[in-house]
Coordinates of C-alpha atoms in Angstrom, one line a residue:
M113 CA 46.6 81.3 170.0
G114 CA 46.4 84.9 168.7
L115 CA 48.3 88.2 168.7
F116 CA 47.8 90.8 171.4
I117 CA 49.1 94.0 169.9
D118 CA 49.7 97.4 171.5
R119 CA 47.0 98.6 174.0
E120 CA 49.9 99.4 176.4
R121 CA 48.3 102.6 177.7
E122 CA 45.0 100.8 178.3
L123 CA 46.6 97.9 180.0
E124 CA 48.6 100.2 182.3
V125 CA 45.4 102.0 183.3
L126 CA 43.8 98.7 184.2
E127 CA 46.8 97.5 186.1
Q128 CA 47.0 100.8 188.1
A129 CA 43.3 100.4 189.0
Y130 CA 44.0 96.8 190.1
R131 CA 46.8 97.9 192.3
S132 CA 44.7 100.6 193.9
P133 CA 43.5 99.9 197.5
R134 CA 40.1 101.5 196.9
P135 CA 37.1 100.2 195.0
E136 CA 37.4 100.8 191.3
L137 CA 34.7 101.1 188.6
V138 CA 36.2 101.0 185.2
I139 CA 34.3 101.5 181.9
V140 CA 35.8 100.1 178.7
Y141 CA 33.9 100.8 175.5
G142 CA 34.2 101.1 171.8
R143 CA 32.9 99.9 168.5
R144 CA 32.1 96.2 168.1
R145 CA 35.1 94.0 167.1
V146 CA 37.6 96.6 168.3
G147 CA 39.1 94.3 170.9
K148 CA 37.5 95.2 174.2
T149 CA 37.0 91.6 175.3
Y150 CA 40.5 90.6 174.1
L151 CA 42.0 93.5 176.1
V152 CA 40.2 92.6 179.3
K153 CA 40.9 88.8 179.0
R154 CA 44.6 89.7 178.6
F155 CA 44.4 91.8 181.7
L156 CA 42.7 89.0 183.6
R157 CA 45.6 86.6 182.9
G158 CA 47.1 85.4 186.2
K159 CA 44.3 87.1 188.2
E160 CA 41.4 85.7 190.1
G161 CA 38.2 87.1 188.5
I162 CA 34.8 86.3 187.1
Y163 CA 33.8 87.3 183.6
L164 CA 30.0 87.7 183.0
V165 CA 28.2 88.6 179.8
V166 CA 24.8 90.3 179.7
Q167 CA 23.0 88.4 177.0
Y168 CA 19.4 89.5 177.5
A169 CA 17.6 92.9 177.8
D170 CA 14.7 91.4 179.8
R171 CA 15.2 91.6 183.5
D172 CA 14.1 88.0 184.5
L173 CA 15.9 86.4 181.6
C174 CA 19.0 88.4 182.3
L175 CA 19.1 87.5 186.0
R176 CA 18.4 83.8 185.2
D177 CA 21.3 83.7 182.7
L178 CA 23.7 85.6 184.9
S179 CA 22.8 83.2 187.8
K180 CA 23.7 80.3 185.5
Q181 CA 27.0 81.8 184.6
V182 CA 27.9 82.4 188.2
S183 CA 26.8 78.8 189.0
E184 CA 29.2 77.4 186.4
Y185 CA 32.1 79.5 188.0
V186 CA 31.5 78.4 191.6
G187 CA 30.4 74.8 190.8
A188 CA 27.0 75.1 192.6
S189 CA 23.4 75.7 191.5
L190 CA 22.5 79.2 192.3
S191 CA 19.6 81.6 191.6
F192 CA 19.4 85.3 192.2
E193 CA 16.4 87.6 192.0
W194 CA 18.4 90.8 192.4
L195 CA 21.6 91.9 190.7
R196 CA 22.7 93.3 194.1
D197 CA 22.6 89.9 195.7
L198 CA 24.4 88.3 192.8
L199 CA 27.3 90.7 192.8
I200 CA 27.7 90.7 196.6
F201 CA 27.9 86.9 196.5
V202 CA 30.4 86.9 193.7
V203 CA 32.6 89.5 195.5
R204 CA 32.5 87.5 198.7
W205 CA 33.3 84.3 196.9
L206 CA 36.2 85.9 195.2
G207 CA 37.3 87.5 198.4
S208 CA 37.7 84.1 200.0
R209 CA 40.2 83.2 197.2
C210 CA 42.1 86.4 196.7
S211 CA 42.8 89.8 198.1
R212 CA 41.3 91.8 195.2
P213 CA 37.9 90.6 193.9
L214 CA 37.7 91.3 190.1
V215 CA 34.3 91.2 188.3
V216 CA 33.9 91.9 184.6
I217 CA 30.4 92.5 183.1
D218 CA 30.4 92.5 179.3
E219 CA 27.7 94.2 177.1
F220 CA 26.6 96.1 180.2
Q221 CA 24.6 98.5 178.1
R222 CA 21.9 95.8 177.8
L223 CA 21.1 96.4 181.5
V224 CA 19.5 99.7 180.5
G225 CA 16.0 98.4 179.8
T226 CA 16.0 95.9 182.7
G227 CA 16.2 98.4 185.6
L228 CA 19.3 96.5 186.8
L229 CA 21.6 99.5 186.1
A230 CA 19.9 101.4 188.9
E231 CA 20.5 98.4 191.1
L232 CA 24.1 98.5 190.2
Q233 CA 24.3 102.2 191.0
S234 CA 22.7 101.7 194.4
L235 CA 25.0 98.9 195.2
W236 CA 28.1 100.9 194.2
D237 CA 27.0 103.9 196.3
S238 CA 26.4 101.7 199.3
Y239 CA 30.1 100.5 199.3
S240 CA 28.8 97.0 199.7
L241 CA 31.4 95.6 197.3
G242 CA 34.4 96.3 199.6
N243 CA 37.6 96.8 197.6
A244 CA 36.3 95.1 194.5
M245 CA 37.3 96.1 191.0
L246 CA 34.4 96.2 188.7
I247 CA 34.9 96.4 184.9
L248 CA 32.0 97.2 182.6
L249 CA 32.5 96.6 178.9
G250 CA 30.1 98.2 176.4
S251 CA 29.5 98.3 172.7
G252 CA 27.6 101.1 170.9
V253 CA 29.7 104.2 171.4
G254 CA 26.8 106.6 171.7
V255 CA 24.8 104.5 174.1
V256 CA 27.7 103.9 176.5
Q257 CA 28.6 107.6 176.4
K258 CA 25.1 108.5 177.5
L259 CA 25.3 105.8 180.3
V260 CA 28.6 107.1 181.6
L261 CA 28.7 110.8 180.7
S262 CA 25.1 111.9 180.8
Y263 CA 24.1 113.7 184.0
E264 CA 20.8 111.8 184.1
S265 CA 22.6 108.4 183.9
P266 CA 22.7 106.2 187.0
L267 CA 26.5 105.8 186.5
Y268 CA 27.2 109.5 186.0
G269 CA 30.3 110.5 188.1
R270 CA 30.8 107.0 189.5
A271 CA 33.4 105.6 187.1
T272 CA 37.0 105.9 188.4
H273 CA 38.4 105.3 184.9
V274 CA 36.8 105.5 181.4
L275 CA 38.7 103.9 178.5
R276 CA 37.5 104.3 174.9
L277 CA 39.1 101.7 172.7
E278 CA 39.9 102.8 169.1
P279 CA 40.7 100.8 166.0
F280 CA 44.4 100.3 165.2
G281 CA 46.3 102.7 163.1
Y282 CA 48.6 101.6 160.3
R283 CA 51.6 101.2 162.7
E284 CA 49.7 98.4 164.5
A285 CA 47.6 97.0 161.6
R286 CA 50.6 96.3 159.3
I287 CA 51.8 93.7 161.8
F288 CA 49.1 91.4 160.6
M289 CA 50.5 91.7 157.1
K290 CA 54.2 91.5 157.8
K291 CA 54.9 88.9 155.0
W292 CA 53.5 91.3 152.3
S293 CA 55.5 94.1 150.5
A294 CA 55.3 97.6 152.0
E295 CA 53.0 98.6 149.2
D296 CA 50.6 95.7 149.7
R297 CA 50.5 96.5 153.5
V298 CA 49.2 99.9 152.7
R299 CA 46.7 98.5 150.2
G300 CA 45.7 95.9 152.8
Y301 CA 45.2 98.6 155.4
A302 CA 43.1 100.4 152.9
V303 CA 40.9 97.3 152.5
F304 CA 40.7 95.8 155.9
G305 CA 41.2 98.9 158.1
G306 CA 42.2 98.9 161.7
T307 CA 39.6 96.7 163.4
P308 CA 41.5 93.9 165.2
A309 CA 38.8 91.3 164.6
Y310 CA 39.0 91.8 160.8
L311 CA 42.8 92.0 160.7
A312 CA 43.1 88.7 162.7
L313 CA 41.4 87.0 159.8
I314 CA 44.1 87.9 157.3
D315 CA 46.4 85.0 156.1
D316 CA 49.5 86.8 155.0
N317 CA 50.8 83.6 153.5
L318 CA 48.3 84.4 150.8
G319 CA 48.3 87.5 148.6
L320 CA 46.1 90.5 149.2
L321 CA 43.6 89.7 146.4
E322 CA 43.4 86.1 147.6
N323 CA 42.5 87.4 151.1
I324 CA 39.9 89.7 149.6
E325 CA 38.3 86.8 147.7
K326 CA 38.4 84.5 150.7
L327 CA 37.2 86.9 153.4
V328 CA 34.9 89.3 151.5
L329 CA 33.7 87.8 148.2
S330 CA 33.4 84.0 148.4
P331 CA 30.1 82.4 149.4
G332 CA 30.0 82.3 153.2
A333 CA 32.9 84.7 153.5
R334 CA 33.4 85.9 157.1
L335 CA 33.2 89.6 156.2
L336 CA 30.8 89.5 153.2
E337 CA 27.8 90.7 155.3
E338 CA 29.6 92.3 158.2
P339 CA 28.8 96.0 157.6
L340 CA 25.2 95.2 156.5
N341 CA 24.7 93.1 159.7
L342 CA 26.1 95.7 162.0
V343 CA 24.0 98.6 160.6
S344 CA 20.9 96.4 160.5
V345 CA 21.3 95.4 164.1
E346 CA 22.2 98.8 165.5
T347 CA 19.7 101.0 163.7
R348 CA 15.9 101.2 163.3
E349 CA 15.9 102.4 159.6
P350 CA 18.9 100.5 158.2
D351 CA 18.1 101.2 154.6
R352 CA 18.6 104.9 155.1
Y353 CA 21.8 104.5 156.9
L354 CA 23.1 102.1 154.3
A355 CA 22.2 104.6 151.6
I356 CA 24.1 107.4 153.4
L357 CA 27.2 105.3 153.9
E358 CA 27.2 104.2 150.3
A359 CA 26.8 107.9 149.2
I360 CA 29.8 108.9 151.3
A361 CA 31.9 106.0 150.2
C362 CA 31.2 106.9 146.5
G363 CA 32.3 110.6 146.9
A364 CA 29.4 112.6 148.5
H365 CA 31.1 114.3 151.5
R366 CA 29.1 117.5 152.0
P367 CA 25.6 117.3 153.5
F368 CA 23.8 118.7 150.3
E369 CA 25.7 116.1 148.2
I370 CA 24.6 113.3 150.5
A371 CA 21.0 114.5 150.5
S372 CA 21.0 114.8 146.7
R373 CA 22.4 111.3 146.2
T374 CA 20.1 109.6 148.7
G375 CA 17.0 111.7 148.3
I376 CA 16.8 112.2 152.1
A377 CA 15.7 115.6 153.2
M378 CA 18.3 117.7 154.9
D379 CA 16.5 117.9 158.3
S380 CA 16.3 114.1 158.5
L381 CA 19.8 113.7 157.1
R382 CA 21.3 115.6 160.1
K383 CA 19.7 113.1 162.5
Y384 CA 21.0 110.1 160.6
L385 CA 24.5 111.6 160.3
R386 CA 24.5 112.3 164.1
V387 CA 23.7 108.6 164.8
L388 CA 26.4 107.4 162.4
E389 CA 28.9 109.8 163.9
Q390 CA 28.1 109.9 167.6
G391 CA 26.2 106.7 168.1
L392 CA 28.0 104.2 165.9
A393 CA 31.4 106.0 165.3
L394 CA 31.1 104.9 161.6
V395 CA 31.4 108.4 160.2
V396 CA 33.7 111.3 161.1
R397 CA 33.0 115.0 160.6
S398 CA 35.8 117.2 159.6
Y399 CA 36.5 120.9 159.0
P400 CA 39.4 122.8 157.4
L401 CA 42.1 123.4 160.0
G402 CA 41.3 126.7 161.7
M403 CA 37.7 126.8 160.6
E404 CA 36.3 124.2 163.0
L405 CA 32.6 124.2 163.8
K406 CA 31.7 126.3 160.8
P407 CA 28.9 124.3 159.2
R408 CA 29.3 125.6 155.7
Y409 CA 32.7 123.9 155.4
V410 CA 31.8 120.5 157.0
R411 CA 32.6 117.2 155.3
Y412 CA 31.8 113.7 156.3
E413 CA 33.9 110.6 155.7
I414 CA 33.6 107.0 156.7
A415 CA 35.8 106.4 159.7
D416 CA 36.7 102.8 159.1
N417 CA 38.7 101.8 156.0
F418 CA 37.0 98.4 155.6
F419 CA 33.5 100.0 155.7
H420 CA 34.6 102.6 153.1
F421 CA 35.9 99.8 150.9
W422 CA 32.8 97.6 151.4
F423 CA 30.3 100.4 150.7
A424 CA 32.2 101.5 147.6
E425 CA 33.0 98.1 146.1
I426 CA 30.8 95.4 147.6
Y427 CA 27.5 96.9 148.5
P428 CA 26.8 98.2 144.9
R429 CA 27.7 94.8 143.5
R430 CA 25.8 92.5 145.8
R431 CA 23.7 91.2 143.0
M432 CA 26.8 90.2 141.0
I433 CA 28.2 88.4 144.1
E434 CA 24.9 86.6 144.6
L435 CA 25.0 85.4 141.0
G436 CA 28.4 83.8 141.6
M437 CA 30.3 86.6 139.7
H438 CA 32.8 87.3 142.6
R439 CA 35.8 86.8 140.2
E440 CA 34.5 89.6 138.0
V441 CA 34.0 91.8 141.1
L442 CA 37.5 90.9 142.3
S443 CA 38.9 92.0 138.9
K444 CA 37.2 95.4 139.3
I445 CA 38.5 95.7 142.9
A446 CA 42.1 95.0 141.7
R447 CA 41.9 97.9 139.3
N448 CA 40.8 100.3 142.1
L449 CA 43.1 99.2 144.9
D450 CA 45.6 102.0 144.4
N451 CA 42.8 104.6 144.6
Y452 CA 42.0 103.3 148.2
A453 CA 45.7 103.2 149.0
A454 CA 46.1 106.8 147.9
R455 CA 43.2 107.7 150.3
V456 CA 44.8 106.0 153.3
W457 CA 48.3 107.2 152.5
E458 CA 47.1 110.6 153.7
R459 CA 45.9 109.0 156.9
I460 CA 49.2 107.2 157.3
A461 CA 51.0 110.5 156.8
F462 CA 48.9 112.1 159.5
E463 CA 49.7 109.1 161.8
H464 CA 53.4 109.4 161.0
M465 CA 53.6 113.1 161.7
A466 CA 51.8 112.5 165.0
L467 CA 54.4 109.9 165.9
L468 CA 57.2 112.3 165.0
S469 CA 55.6 114.8 167.3
R470 CA 55.3 112.4 170.2
V471 CA 59.0 111.4 170.0
G472 CA 60.1 115.1 169.7
K473 CA 61.2 115.1 166.0
V474 CA 58.5 117.5 165.0
R475 CA 56.8 120.1 167.2
A476 CA 53.1 120.4 166.7
T477 CA 50.2 122.1 168.5
S478 CA 47.5 121.2 166.0
M479 CA 47.2 119.4 162.6
G480 CA 44.5 118.7 160.1
R481 CA 43.5 119.0 156.4
W482 CA 42.7 122.3 154.9
W483 CA 40.6 123.4 152.0
W484 CA 39.4 126.7 150.7
R485 CA 37.8 127.8 147.4
G486 CA 39.1 124.9 145.4
T487 CA 42.5 124.8 147.0
E488 CA 43.2 121.7 149.2
I489 CA 46.3 120.7 151.2
D490 CA 46.4 117.1 152.4
L491 CA 47.8 118.0 155.9
V492 CA 48.8 121.1 157.7
V493 CA 50.8 120.9 160.9
L494 CA 51.1 124.0 163.1
D495 CA 53.6 124.8 165.9
E496 CA 52.1 128.0 167.4
D497 CA 55.0 128.4 169.8
S498 CA 57.6 128.8 167.0
S499 CA 55.1 130.1 164.3
T500 CA 56.1 127.1 162.1
T501 CA 53.8 125.6 159.6
Y502 CA 54.4 122.2 157.9
F503 CA 52.6 121.9 154.6
V504 CA 52.2 118.2 153.6
E505 CA 51.5 116.7 150.2
C506 CA 50.8 113.0 149.8
V507 CA 51.6 111.2 146.6
W508 CA 50.8 107.5 146.2
G509 CA 53.3 107.2 143.3
C510 CA 56.5 108.8 142.3
A511 CA 56.8 112.4 143.5
T512 CA 58.8 115.0 141.5
R513 CA 59.8 118.6 141.9
R514 CA 56.5 119.6 140.3
D515 CA 54.6 118.2 143.3
L516 CA 56.8 120.4 145.6
I517 CA 56.2 123.5 143.4
N518 CA 52.4 122.8 143.5
L519 CA 52.5 122.5 147.3
I520 CA 54.4 125.8 147.7
E521 CA 51.8 127.5 145.5
K522 CA 48.9 126.1 147.5
A523 CA 50.5 127.1 150.7
R524 CA 50.3 130.8 149.7
A525 CA 46.5 130.6 150.3
F526 CA 46.8 129.4 153.9
P527 CA 46.0 132.5 156.1
W528 CA 47.5 131.6 159.4
R529 CA 50.3 134.1 160.4
K530 CA 50.9 134.8 156.7
G531 CA 54.1 136.7 156.2
S532 CA 55.6 136.0 159.6
R533 CA 55.5 132.2 159.8
K534 CA 58.3 129.8 159.1
E535 CA 57.3 127.3 156.3
I536 CA 58.5 123.7 155.9
F537 CA 57.2 121.7 153.0
V538 CA 56.8 117.9 153.4
I539 CA 56.3 115.3 150.7
Y540 CA 55.1 111.8 151.4
A541 CA 55.5 109.4 148.4
K542 CA 56.0 105.8 147.5
E543 CA 59.2 107.0 145.9
V544 CA 60.7 110.2 144.6
D545 CA 62.5 111.4 141.5
G546 CA 64.6 114.6 141.6
L547 CA 63.5 115.6 145.1
E548 CA 66.0 116.2 147.8
E549 CA 65.6 117.4 151.4
R550 CA 66.7 120.8 152.4
E551 CA 67.4 121.4 156.1
N552 CA 64.5 123.3 157.7
E553 CA 62.8 123.8 154.3
V554 CA 61.9 120.5 152.6
L555 CA 61.3 117.1 154.2
V556 CA 60.8 113.9 152.1
Y557 CA 59.3 110.7 153.5
T558 CA 59.2 107.8 151.1
L559 CA 57.2 104.6 151.9
D560 CA 60.4 102.9 152.9
R561 CA 61.4 105.6 155.3
V562 CA 58.0 105.7 156.9
E563 CA 58.1 101.9 157.4
K564 CA 61.5 102.2 159.1
D565 CA 60.2 104.9 161.4
F566 CA 57.3 102.6 162.4
D567 CA 59.7 99.7 162.8
A568 CA 61.7 101.8 165.2
Y569 CA 58.6 102.3 167.4
T570 CA 57.0 98.9 167.0
P571 CA 54.1 98.4 169.4
R572 CA 54.0 95.7 172.0
I573 CA 53.3 92.3 170.5
E574 CA 52.4 89.2 172.5
T575 CA 51.1 85.7 171.6
I576 CA 48.3 84.7 173.8

């Protein structure tokens, strides 16, 4: 038994493809642990289909293993020397049992080195699968994108739908921590992030610190080695990638800062950052709003909250943990929790403003952070149609009138349509003292109010 949360858009795409009378080739991909398998197994519920997993990158071993998996489904001993023959058999076998043959191939990116991907392409082009629906699941964002989007790829232009699965935002993640206080839910999101597989491990009958100790610090903890293992498996020079991730987590965001802290030359650093960003989706690149793609302003951040937390708190203290000093490490973490909460409070504000835009309470054509010559604004939201600018300040504490005055002063430096725009100032805070909303001028969103808005638009929740 587990929770199936949200993924309504993705499920609807799969259902539409299933209802289609034509052959469908659907690609579902995303980072590891993001819930691809869970999504497709939920989609398969009540349907006749076969779920295969590619476990080997060697052609002969792969076909032997896939033959064994098919044999177990049909209850007969089978052996196939060609992927084409295996898939045609599976589709015909399913076709004798249902009107819509449904075949799922998980970890399909492992077919690359086997030559079987070309077989799959040839089979698909020959229309030999009739009206079958074929779903390919892939991990390794960069690898899958090359397989699907690259002109040289055998699958280029053949997918009828491509779904990239993203980690949960706070609106979904907080459901795994519903027994905690609102403040601890934010802190918990700052620690465990939005990866469904990590969130599913949380026991909200226990406190946040108890969960950190149980899942991250104790000997044999499920998440103690998770980031280390992922980077080691997915990269050829893990030490360098680990050093870069630690540098970013500890405050080095600009390329020259990362190079200085790691000792990696700038030319090489660009390659490693590209892999972390495009290949593994562990790092995000950002620019000030309105100054996109100007390299001198670029900053890098760790995309996943848990990875940020792990590289800032766990990776530098591995020796202490190995020596059994996890209680001492937990004490240090406890003192820093609100620093991580303040960081993700900005992300939650971004998510909340995006929600308000989707439901029509705020009009927005673009949004993002902004910085310039020492001035930084946590979030700026633009509505180009009405020349309206929302300037957002995020305070993980008690906001006062001084925070509003500071935000107004910083907004003067923002150049977009200066002198002709309408300005609205927005404060996000745990609580406020002496701050009041003024219609069309000042908006105040406390933690309680944000929680109520997310409650009003609770995502789909199922127990499966």
